[in-house]
Coordinates of C-alpha atoms and ligand atoms in Angstrom, one line a residue:
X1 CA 0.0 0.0 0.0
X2 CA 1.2 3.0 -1.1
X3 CA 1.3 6.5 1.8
X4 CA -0.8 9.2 0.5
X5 CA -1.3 12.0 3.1
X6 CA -4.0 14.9 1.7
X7 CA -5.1 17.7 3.6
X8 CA -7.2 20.6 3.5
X9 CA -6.7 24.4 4.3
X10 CA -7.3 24.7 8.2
X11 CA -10.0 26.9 8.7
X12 CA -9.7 30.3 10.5
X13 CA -12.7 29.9 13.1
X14 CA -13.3 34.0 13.3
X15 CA -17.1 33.2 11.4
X16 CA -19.1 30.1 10.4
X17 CA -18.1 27.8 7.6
X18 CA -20.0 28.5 4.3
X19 CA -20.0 26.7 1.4
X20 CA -16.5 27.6 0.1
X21 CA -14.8 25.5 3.7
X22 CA -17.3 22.9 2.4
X23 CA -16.4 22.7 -1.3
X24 CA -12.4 21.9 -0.1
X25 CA -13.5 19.6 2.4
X26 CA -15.3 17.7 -0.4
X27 CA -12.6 17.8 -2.7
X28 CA -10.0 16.5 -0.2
X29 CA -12.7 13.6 0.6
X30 CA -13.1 12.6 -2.8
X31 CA -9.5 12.4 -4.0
X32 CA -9.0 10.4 -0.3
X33 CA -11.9 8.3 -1.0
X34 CA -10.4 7.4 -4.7
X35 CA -7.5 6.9 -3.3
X36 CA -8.5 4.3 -0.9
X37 CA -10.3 2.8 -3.2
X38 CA -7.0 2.4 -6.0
X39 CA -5.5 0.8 -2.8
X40 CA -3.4 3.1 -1.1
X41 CA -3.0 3.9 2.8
X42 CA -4.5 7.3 3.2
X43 CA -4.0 10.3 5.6
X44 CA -6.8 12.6 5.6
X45 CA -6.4 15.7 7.8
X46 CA -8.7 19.1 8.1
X47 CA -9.1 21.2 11.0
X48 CA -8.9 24.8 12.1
X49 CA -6.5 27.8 12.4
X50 CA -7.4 29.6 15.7
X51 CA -4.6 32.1 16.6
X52 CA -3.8 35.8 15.0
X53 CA -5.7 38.7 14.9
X54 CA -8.5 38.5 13.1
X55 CA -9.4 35.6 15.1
X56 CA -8.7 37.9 18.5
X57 CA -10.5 40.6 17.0
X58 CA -13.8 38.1 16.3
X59 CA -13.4 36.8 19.8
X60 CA -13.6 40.6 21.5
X61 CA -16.1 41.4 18.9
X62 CA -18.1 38.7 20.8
X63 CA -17.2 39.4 24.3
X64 CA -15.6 36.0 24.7
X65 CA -12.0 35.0 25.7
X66 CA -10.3 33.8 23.0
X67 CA -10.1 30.5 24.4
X68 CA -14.0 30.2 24.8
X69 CA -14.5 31.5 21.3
X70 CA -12.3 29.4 19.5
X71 CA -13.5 26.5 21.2
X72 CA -17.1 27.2 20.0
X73 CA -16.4 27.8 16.9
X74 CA -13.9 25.6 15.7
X75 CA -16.9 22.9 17.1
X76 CA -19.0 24.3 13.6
X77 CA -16.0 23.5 11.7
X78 CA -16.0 20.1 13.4
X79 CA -19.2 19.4 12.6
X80 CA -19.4 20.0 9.4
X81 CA -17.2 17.2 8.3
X82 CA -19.7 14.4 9.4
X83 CA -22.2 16.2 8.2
X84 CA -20.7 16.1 4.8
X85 CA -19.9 12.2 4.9
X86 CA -15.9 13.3 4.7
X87 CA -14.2 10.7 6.1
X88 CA -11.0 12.8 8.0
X89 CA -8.4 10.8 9.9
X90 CA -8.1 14.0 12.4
X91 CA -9.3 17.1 13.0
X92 CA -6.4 19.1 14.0
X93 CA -7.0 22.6 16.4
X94 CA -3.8 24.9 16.5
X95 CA -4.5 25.9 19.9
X96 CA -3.9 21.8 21.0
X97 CA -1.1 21.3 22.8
X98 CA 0.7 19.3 20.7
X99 CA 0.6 21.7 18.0
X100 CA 1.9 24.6 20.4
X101 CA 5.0 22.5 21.3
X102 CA 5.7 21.0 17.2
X103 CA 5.4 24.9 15.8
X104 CA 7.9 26.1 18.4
X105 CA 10.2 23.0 17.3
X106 CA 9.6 23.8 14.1
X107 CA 10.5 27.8 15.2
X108 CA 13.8 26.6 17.0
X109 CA 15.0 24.1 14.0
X110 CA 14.8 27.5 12.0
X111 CA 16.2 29.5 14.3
X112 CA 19.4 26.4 15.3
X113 CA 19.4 26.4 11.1
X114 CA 20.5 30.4 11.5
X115 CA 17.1 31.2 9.3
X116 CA 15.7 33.5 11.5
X117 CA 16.8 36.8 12.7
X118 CA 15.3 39.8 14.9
X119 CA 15.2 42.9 13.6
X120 CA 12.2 45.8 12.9
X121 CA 8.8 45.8 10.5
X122 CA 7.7 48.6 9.0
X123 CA 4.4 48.2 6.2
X124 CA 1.6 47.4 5.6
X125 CA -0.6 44.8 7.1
X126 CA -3.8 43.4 6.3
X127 CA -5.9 41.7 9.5
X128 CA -8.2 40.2 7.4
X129 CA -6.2 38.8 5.1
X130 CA -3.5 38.1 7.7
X131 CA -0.6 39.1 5.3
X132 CA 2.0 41.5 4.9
X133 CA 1.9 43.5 2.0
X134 CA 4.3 45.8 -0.1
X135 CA 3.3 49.3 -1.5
X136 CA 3.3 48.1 -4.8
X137 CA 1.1 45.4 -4.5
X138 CA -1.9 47.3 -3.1
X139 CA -4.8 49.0 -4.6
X140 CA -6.5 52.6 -4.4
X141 CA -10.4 52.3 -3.6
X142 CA -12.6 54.8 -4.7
X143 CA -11.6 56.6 -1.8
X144 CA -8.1 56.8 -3.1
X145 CA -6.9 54.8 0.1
X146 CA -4.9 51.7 -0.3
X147 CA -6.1 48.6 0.1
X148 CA -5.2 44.6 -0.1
X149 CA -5.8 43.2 -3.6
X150 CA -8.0 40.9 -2.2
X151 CA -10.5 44.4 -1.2
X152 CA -9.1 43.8 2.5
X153 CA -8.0 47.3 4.5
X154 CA -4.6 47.2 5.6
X155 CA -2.5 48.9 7.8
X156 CA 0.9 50.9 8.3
X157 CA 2.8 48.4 11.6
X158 CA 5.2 48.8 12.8
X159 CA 7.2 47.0 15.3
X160 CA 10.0 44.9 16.6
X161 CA 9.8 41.3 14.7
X162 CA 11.6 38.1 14.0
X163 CA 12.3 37.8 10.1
X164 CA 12.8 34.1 8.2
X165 CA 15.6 34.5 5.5
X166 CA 13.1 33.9 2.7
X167 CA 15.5 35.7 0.4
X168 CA 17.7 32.9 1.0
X169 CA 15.2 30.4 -0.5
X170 CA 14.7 32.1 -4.2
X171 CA 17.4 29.9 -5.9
X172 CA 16.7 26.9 -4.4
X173 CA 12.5 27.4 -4.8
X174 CA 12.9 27.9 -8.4
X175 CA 15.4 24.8 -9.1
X176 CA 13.3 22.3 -7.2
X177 CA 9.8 23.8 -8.9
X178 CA 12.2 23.5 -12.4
X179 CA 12.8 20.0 -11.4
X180 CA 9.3 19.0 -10.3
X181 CA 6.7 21.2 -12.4
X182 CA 3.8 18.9 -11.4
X183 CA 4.3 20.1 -7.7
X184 CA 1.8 23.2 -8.7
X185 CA -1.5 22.6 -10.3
X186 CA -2.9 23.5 -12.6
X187 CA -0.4 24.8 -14.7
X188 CA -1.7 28.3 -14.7
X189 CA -1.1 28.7 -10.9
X190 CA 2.6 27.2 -11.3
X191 CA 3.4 29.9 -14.0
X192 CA 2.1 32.6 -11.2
X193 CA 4.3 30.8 -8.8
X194 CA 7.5 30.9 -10.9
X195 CA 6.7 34.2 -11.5
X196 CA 6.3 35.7 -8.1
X197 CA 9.4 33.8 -6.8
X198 CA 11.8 35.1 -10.1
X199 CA 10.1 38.6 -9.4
X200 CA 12.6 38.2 -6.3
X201 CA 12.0 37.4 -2.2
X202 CA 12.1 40.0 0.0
X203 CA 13.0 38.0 3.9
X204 CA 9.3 37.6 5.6
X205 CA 8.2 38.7 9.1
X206 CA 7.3 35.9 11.3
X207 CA 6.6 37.4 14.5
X208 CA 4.3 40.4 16.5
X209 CA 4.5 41.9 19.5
X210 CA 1.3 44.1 19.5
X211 CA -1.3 41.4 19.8
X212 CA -0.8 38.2 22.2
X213 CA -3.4 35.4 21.1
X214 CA -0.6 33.2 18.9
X215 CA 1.9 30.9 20.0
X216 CA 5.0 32.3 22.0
X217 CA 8.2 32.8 20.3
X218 CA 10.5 30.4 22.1
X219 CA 13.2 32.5 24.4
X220 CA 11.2 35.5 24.2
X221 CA 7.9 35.8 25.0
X222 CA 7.5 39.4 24.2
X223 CA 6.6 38.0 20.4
X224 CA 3.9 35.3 19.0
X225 CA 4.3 34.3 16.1
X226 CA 3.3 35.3 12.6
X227 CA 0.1 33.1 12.5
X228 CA 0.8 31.6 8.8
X229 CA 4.1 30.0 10.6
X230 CA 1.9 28.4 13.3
X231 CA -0.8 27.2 10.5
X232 CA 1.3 25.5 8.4
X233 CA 2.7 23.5 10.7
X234 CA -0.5 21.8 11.4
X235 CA 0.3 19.7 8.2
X236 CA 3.3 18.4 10.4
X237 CA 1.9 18.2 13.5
X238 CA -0.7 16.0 12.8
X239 CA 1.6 13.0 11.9
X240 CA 4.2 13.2 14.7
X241 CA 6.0 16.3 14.4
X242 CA 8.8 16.9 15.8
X243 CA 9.3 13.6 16.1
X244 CA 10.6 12.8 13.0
X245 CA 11.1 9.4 13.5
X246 CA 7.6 8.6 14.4
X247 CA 5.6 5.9 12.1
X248 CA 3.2 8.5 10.8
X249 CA 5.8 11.0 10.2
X250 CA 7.7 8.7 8.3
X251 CA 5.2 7.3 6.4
X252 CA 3.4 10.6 5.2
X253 CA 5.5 13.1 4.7
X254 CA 5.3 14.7 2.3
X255 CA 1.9 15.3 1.3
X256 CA -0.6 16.5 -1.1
X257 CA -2.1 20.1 0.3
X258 CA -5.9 21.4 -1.4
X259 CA -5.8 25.2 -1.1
X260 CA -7.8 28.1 -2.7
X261 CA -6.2 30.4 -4.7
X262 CA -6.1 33.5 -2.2
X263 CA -3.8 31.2 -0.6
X264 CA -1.5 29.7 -2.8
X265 CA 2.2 32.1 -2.2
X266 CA 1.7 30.9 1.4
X267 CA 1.8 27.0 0.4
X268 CA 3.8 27.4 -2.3
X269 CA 6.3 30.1 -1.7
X270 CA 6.8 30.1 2.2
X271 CA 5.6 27.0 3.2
X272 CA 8.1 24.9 1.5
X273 CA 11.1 27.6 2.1
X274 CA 10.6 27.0 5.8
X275 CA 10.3 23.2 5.3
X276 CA 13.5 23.1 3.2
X277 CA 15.2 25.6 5.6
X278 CA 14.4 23.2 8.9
X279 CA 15.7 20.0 6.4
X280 CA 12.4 18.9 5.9
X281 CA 11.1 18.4 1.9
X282 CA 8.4 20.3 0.4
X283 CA 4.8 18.9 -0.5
X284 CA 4.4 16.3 -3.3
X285 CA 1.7 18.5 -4.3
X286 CA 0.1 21.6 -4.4
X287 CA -3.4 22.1 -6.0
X288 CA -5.2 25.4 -5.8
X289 CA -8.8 25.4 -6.6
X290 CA -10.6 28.3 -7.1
X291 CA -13.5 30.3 -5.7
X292 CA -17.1 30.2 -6.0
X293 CA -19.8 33.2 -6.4
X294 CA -23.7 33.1 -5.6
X295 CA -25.2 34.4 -9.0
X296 CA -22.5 36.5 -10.4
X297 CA -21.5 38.0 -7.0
X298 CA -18.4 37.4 -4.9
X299 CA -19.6 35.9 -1.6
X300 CA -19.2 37.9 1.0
X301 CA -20.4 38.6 4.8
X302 CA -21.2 42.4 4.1
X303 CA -23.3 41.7 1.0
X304 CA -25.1 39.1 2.7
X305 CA -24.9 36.5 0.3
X306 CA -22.9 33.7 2.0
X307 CA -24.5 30.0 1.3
X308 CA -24.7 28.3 4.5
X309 CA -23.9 24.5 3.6
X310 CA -26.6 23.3 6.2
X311 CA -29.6 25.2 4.4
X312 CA -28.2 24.1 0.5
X313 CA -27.8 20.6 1.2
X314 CA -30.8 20.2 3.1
X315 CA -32.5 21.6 0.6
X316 CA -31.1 19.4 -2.5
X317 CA -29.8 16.9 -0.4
X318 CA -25.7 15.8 0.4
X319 CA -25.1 14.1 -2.9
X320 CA -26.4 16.5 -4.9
X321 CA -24.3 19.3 -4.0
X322 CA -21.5 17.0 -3.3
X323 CA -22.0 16.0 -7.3
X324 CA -22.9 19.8 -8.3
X325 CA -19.8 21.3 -7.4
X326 CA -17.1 18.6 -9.2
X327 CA -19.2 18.4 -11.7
X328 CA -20.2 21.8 -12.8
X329 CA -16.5 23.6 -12.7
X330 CA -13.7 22.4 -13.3
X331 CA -11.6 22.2 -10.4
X332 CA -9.1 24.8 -10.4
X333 CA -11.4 27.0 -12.1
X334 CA -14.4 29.6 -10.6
X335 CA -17.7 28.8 -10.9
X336 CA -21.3 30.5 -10.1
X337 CA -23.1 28.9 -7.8
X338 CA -27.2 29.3 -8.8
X339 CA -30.0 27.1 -7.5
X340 CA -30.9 26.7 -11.3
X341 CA -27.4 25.8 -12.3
X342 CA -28.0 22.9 -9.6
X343 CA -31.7 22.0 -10.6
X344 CA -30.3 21.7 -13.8
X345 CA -27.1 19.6 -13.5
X346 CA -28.8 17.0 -11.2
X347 CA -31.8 17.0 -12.9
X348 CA -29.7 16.2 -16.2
X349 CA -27.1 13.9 -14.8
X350 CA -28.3 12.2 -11.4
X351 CA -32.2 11.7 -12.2
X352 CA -32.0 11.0 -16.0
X353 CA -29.0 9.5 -16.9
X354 CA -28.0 7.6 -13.9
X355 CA -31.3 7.5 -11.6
X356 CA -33.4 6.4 -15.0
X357 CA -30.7 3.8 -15.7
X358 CA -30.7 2.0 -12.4
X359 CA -34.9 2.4 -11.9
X360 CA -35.7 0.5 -15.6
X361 CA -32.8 -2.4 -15.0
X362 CA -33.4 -3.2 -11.5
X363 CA -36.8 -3.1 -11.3
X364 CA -37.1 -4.7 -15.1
X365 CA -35.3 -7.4 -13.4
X366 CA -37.3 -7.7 -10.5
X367 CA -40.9 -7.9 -12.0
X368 CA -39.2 -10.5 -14.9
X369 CA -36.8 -12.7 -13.4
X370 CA -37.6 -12.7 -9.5
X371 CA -34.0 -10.7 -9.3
X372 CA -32.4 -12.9 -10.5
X373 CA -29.9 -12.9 -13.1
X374 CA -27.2 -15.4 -14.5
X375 CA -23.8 -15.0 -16.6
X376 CA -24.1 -16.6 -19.8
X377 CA -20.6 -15.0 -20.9
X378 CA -22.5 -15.3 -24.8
X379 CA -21.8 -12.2 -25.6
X380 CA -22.2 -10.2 -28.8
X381 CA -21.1 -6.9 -30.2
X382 CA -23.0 -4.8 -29.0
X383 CA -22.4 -6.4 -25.8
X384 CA -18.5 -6.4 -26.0
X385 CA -18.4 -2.6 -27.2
X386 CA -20.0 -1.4 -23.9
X387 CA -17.5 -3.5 -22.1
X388 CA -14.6 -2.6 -23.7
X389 CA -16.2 1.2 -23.6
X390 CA -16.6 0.6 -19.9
X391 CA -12.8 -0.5 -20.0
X392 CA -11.2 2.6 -22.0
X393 CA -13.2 4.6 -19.6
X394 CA -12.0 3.4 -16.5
X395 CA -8.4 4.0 -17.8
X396 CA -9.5 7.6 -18.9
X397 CA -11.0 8.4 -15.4
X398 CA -7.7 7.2 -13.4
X399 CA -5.7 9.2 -15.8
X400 CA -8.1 12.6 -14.7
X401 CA -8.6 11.6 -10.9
X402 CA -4.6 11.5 -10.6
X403 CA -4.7 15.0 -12.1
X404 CA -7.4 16.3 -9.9
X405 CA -9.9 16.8 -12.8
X406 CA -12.5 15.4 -10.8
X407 CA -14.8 17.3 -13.4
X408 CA -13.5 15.0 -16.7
X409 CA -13.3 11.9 -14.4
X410 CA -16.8 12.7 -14.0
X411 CA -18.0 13.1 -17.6
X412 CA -16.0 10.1 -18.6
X413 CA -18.5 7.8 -16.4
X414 CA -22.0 10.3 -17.5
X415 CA -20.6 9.3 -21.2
X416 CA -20.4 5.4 -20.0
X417 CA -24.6 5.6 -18.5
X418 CA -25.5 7.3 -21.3
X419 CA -23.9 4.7 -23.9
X420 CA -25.8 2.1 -21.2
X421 CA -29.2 3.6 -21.7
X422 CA -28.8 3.5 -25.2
X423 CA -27.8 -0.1 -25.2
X424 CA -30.6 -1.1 -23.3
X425 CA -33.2 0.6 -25.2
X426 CA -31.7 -0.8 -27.9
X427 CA -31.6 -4.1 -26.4
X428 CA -35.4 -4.0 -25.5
X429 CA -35.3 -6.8 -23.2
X430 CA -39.1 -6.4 -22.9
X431 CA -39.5 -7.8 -26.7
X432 CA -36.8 -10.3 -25.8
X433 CA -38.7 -11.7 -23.1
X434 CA -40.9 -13.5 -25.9
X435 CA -39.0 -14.7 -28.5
X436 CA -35.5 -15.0 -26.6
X437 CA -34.6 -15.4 -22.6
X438 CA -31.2 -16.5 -22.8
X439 CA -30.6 -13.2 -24.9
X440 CA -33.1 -11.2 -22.5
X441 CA -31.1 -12.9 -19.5
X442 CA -27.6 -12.0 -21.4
X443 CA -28.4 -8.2 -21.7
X444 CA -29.6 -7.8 -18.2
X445 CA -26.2 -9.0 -17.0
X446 CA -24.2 -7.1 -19.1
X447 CA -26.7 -4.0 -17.8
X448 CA -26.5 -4.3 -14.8
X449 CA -22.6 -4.8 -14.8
X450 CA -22.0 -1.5 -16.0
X451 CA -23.6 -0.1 -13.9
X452 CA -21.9 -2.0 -11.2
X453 CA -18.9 -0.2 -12.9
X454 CA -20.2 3.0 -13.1
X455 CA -21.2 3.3 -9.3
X456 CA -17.3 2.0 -7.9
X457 CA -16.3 4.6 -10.5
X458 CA -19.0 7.0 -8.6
X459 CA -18.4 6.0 -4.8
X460 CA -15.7 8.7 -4.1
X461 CA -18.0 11.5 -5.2
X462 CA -21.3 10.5 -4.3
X463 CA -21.1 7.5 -2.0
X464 CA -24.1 7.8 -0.1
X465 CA -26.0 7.1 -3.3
X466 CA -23.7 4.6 -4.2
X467 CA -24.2 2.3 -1.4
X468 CA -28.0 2.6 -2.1
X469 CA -27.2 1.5 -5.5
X470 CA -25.0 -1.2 -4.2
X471 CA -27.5 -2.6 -2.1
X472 CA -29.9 -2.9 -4.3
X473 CA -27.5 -4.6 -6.8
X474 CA -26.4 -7.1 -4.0
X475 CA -22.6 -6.1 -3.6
X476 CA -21.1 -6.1 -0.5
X477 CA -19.1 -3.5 1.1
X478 CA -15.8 -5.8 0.9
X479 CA -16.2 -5.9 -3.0
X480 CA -15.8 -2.0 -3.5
X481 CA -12.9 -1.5 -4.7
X482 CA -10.8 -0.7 -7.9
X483 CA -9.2 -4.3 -8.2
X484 CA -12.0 -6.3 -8.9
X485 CA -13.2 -3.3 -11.6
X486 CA -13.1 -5.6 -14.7
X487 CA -13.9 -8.9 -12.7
X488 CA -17.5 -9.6 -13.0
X489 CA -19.1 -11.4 -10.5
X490 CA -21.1 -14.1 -10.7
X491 CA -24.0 -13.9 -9.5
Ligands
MSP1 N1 -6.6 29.8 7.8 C1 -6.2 29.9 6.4 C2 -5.6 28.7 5.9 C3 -4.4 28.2 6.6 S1 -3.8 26.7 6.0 C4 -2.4 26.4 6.7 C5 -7.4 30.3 5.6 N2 -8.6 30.0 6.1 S2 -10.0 30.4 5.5 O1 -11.0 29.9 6.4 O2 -10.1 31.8 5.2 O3 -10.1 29.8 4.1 C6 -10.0 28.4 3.9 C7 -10.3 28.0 2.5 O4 -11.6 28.3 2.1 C8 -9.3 28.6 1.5 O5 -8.7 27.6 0.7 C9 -10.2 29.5 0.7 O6 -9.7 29.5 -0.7 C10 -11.5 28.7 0.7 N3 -12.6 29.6 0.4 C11 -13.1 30.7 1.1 N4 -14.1 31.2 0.3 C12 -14.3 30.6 -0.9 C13 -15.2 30.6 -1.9 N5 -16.1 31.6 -2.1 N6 -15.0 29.6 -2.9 C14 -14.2 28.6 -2.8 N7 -13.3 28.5 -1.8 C15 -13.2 29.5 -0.9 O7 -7.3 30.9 4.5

């Protein structure tokens, strides 16, 4: 079995996760759930990023100690996974012990490494963002003051603070990213990489000393640090940092990290500079997706138009969004999110094609052979070409699901149903019943086979469904899997 260690972003807890926390979570559940099922030993970690500012400001903003706050929150965030049938292997919290005493070994391994270095910050800031900025990265608003390109205010700092020697790392980032281009999808974001790394790195402030909710800076507890320092640790914490020697450790690392783009130069650029500079390798992957809007508008809290998973999928139910979103964008790309866009797409897909499908076999089967069917193995043509089809597709879906393009993986099994609904009105068993049964029997088989196919092919992104489908094609659990794909069984 082969390690594969995925995680999501961890989730600042300053509001309540909307549907953009959920569409990561999903992705990082179906890639885990393929990968499970192509055999391999998966590591699926999500949880939430608690310290900083804006998480301090929230907390006062709600009369609460920080402590109390966090812990209520980050309990949504916790929630929400079971809710969306993601299968985690841990929720990770950064205000957990264990995570407190891995990012301040991580912090002295930099500083023992002679990569860190006190000096003063002076620039801009932005809270919401919870990034450092140069002048000529921001924006004027209409009121001609500067802003984050994101929209976020920002302000002037300044202040004593530890600074990593990121300008150390520029070489070095651009020769491993030369010598592993796949490291960055898609391709666009590894071009904006390449280019924001070449454009030069400037060192990076890692610590603050006018706030307090963060982790102390070891040996001098005047500074916490930087936030983004203490979140990307989580990804080592949660299998056995800093013990490097630990099974998990050694087994997982390094792993695959889902991001959003508005996040990307942190995972990309600084993450695996510190890594490299604390003798640790960079992520196998990096895969920014990218962001959804609600009918043409960006989501946002002040516009009032954030989708609250809870509401959405209890209005079209888990699957349906779960199938929605991979299916309706490509993922990398932006998308709109519209309740008819959904109405359509599962309408389409789910009820028609595949819903259609299993509803005229199984019950066909039911009414006409007491459910049961036997394997002639007589097979003509037409029967061979949606095997082989089924075949060529199951290659073509790997292919996309090791890319990410959960989208194309996607259409590749909507093209197999639809060849199978064709096929079996073709077919007509219900005019073979009376001039052929061993024929009638022979297309039911072959039927319901494929879509036995189709629904392993299916299971990572909609397996709720699936296991409804399963039951009612008698497979067991046990047989779900990717080995037995092209084995049919017999009975
Ligand atoms: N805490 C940091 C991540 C630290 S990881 C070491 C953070 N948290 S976040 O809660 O603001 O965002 C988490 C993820 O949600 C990001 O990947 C972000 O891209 C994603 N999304 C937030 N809004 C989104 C949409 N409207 N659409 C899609 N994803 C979006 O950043």
């Amino acid at each position: 079995m082969k390690p594969f260690f995925i995680t999501t972003p961890i989730y600042y807890v300053n509001d309540k996760p909307h549907i953009g926390h959920a569409y990561t979570t999903i992705a990082c559940d179906i890639i885990a759930r393929y990968n499970k099922l192509i055999g391999n030993d998966v590591f699926f970690l999500t949880g939430t990023d608690e310290h900083g500012q804006k998480v301090e400001k929230a907390a006062i903003q709600s009369s609460l100690e920080p402590k109390d706050f966090v812990d209520k929150m980050s309990k949504n965030f916790k929630d929400l996974v079971p809710f969306l049938n993601c299968e985690i292997n841990e929720f990770i919290r950064t205000t957990s012990d264990k995570h407190i005493k891995a990012s301040q070994s991580l912090w002295k391994k930099l500083f023992d490494n002679k990569q860190i270095y006190l000096s003063n910050y002076e620039g801009w800031y932005s809270v919401r963002d919870e990034a450092f900025y140069t002048e000529n990265e921001l924006i004027k608003n209409n009121e001609d003051k500067f802003i984050a390109p994101s929209g976020a205010n920002v302000e002037w700092v300044k202040e004593e603070s530890y600074f990593f020697k990121l300008s150390n790392w520029q070489e070095k980032l651009l020769n491993f990213y030369y010598k592993y281009p796949n490291s960055i999808k898609p391709k666009s974001r590894y071009n904006e990489v390449i280019k924001f790394i070449s454009s030069g790195l400037k060192d990076l402030s890692i610590s603050r000393t006018t706030f307090n909710w963060g982790v102390p800076v070891p040996n001098n507890d005047k500074h916490v640090m930087y936030v983004w320092i203490d979140a990307l640790c989580n990804y080592l914490t949660s299998i056995g940092y800093p013990n490097e020697e630990s099974i998990n450790f050694k087994k997982f690392w390094p792993g695959m990290h889902i991001v959003g783009k508005d996040i990307l130069r942190f995972h990309a650029v600084y993450w695996p500079a510190f890594l490299m500079a604390a003798d640790l390798q960079p992520p196998t992957r990096i895969f920014a997706h990218g962001w959804w809007t609600n009918s043409g508008k960006k989501i946002s809290k002040s516009i009032g138009n954030i989708i609250d998973p809870y509401e959405i999928i209890s209005e079209y139910g888990l699957d349906q969004i779960r199938f929605f979103l991979f299916r309706e964008v490509p993922f990398g790309n932006d998308g709109d999110f519209s309740k008819e866009a959904i109405s359509k797409r599962v309408n389409a897909d789910l009820s028609n094609n595949l819903g259609n499908l299993v509803q005229r076999v199984c019950s066909f089967i039911k009414k006409n052979c007491n459910s049961i069917i036997l394997n002639t193995s007589n097979y003509d043509e037409a029967d061979n070409n949606l095997i082989n089809l089924s075949i060529d597709i199951f290659d073509k879906y790997k292919f996309h699901m090791n890319e990410q393009k959960i989208d194309k993986s996607l259409k590749e099994i909507f093209e197999l149903l639809t060849a199978t609904n064709i096929y079996f009105d073709k077919q007509a068993p219900w005019d073979l019943k009376k001039i052929n049964l061993d024929r009638m029997n022979t297309v039911l088989f072959v039927s319901i086979e494929i879509i036995r196919r189709s629904t392993i092919l299916l299971y990572p992104i909609i397996p709720e469904s699936c296991e409804k489908i399963f039951n009612i094609i008698n497979i067991e659990k046990k047989n779900i899997n990717y080995n037995n794909y092209n084995k049919i069984i017999n009975k």
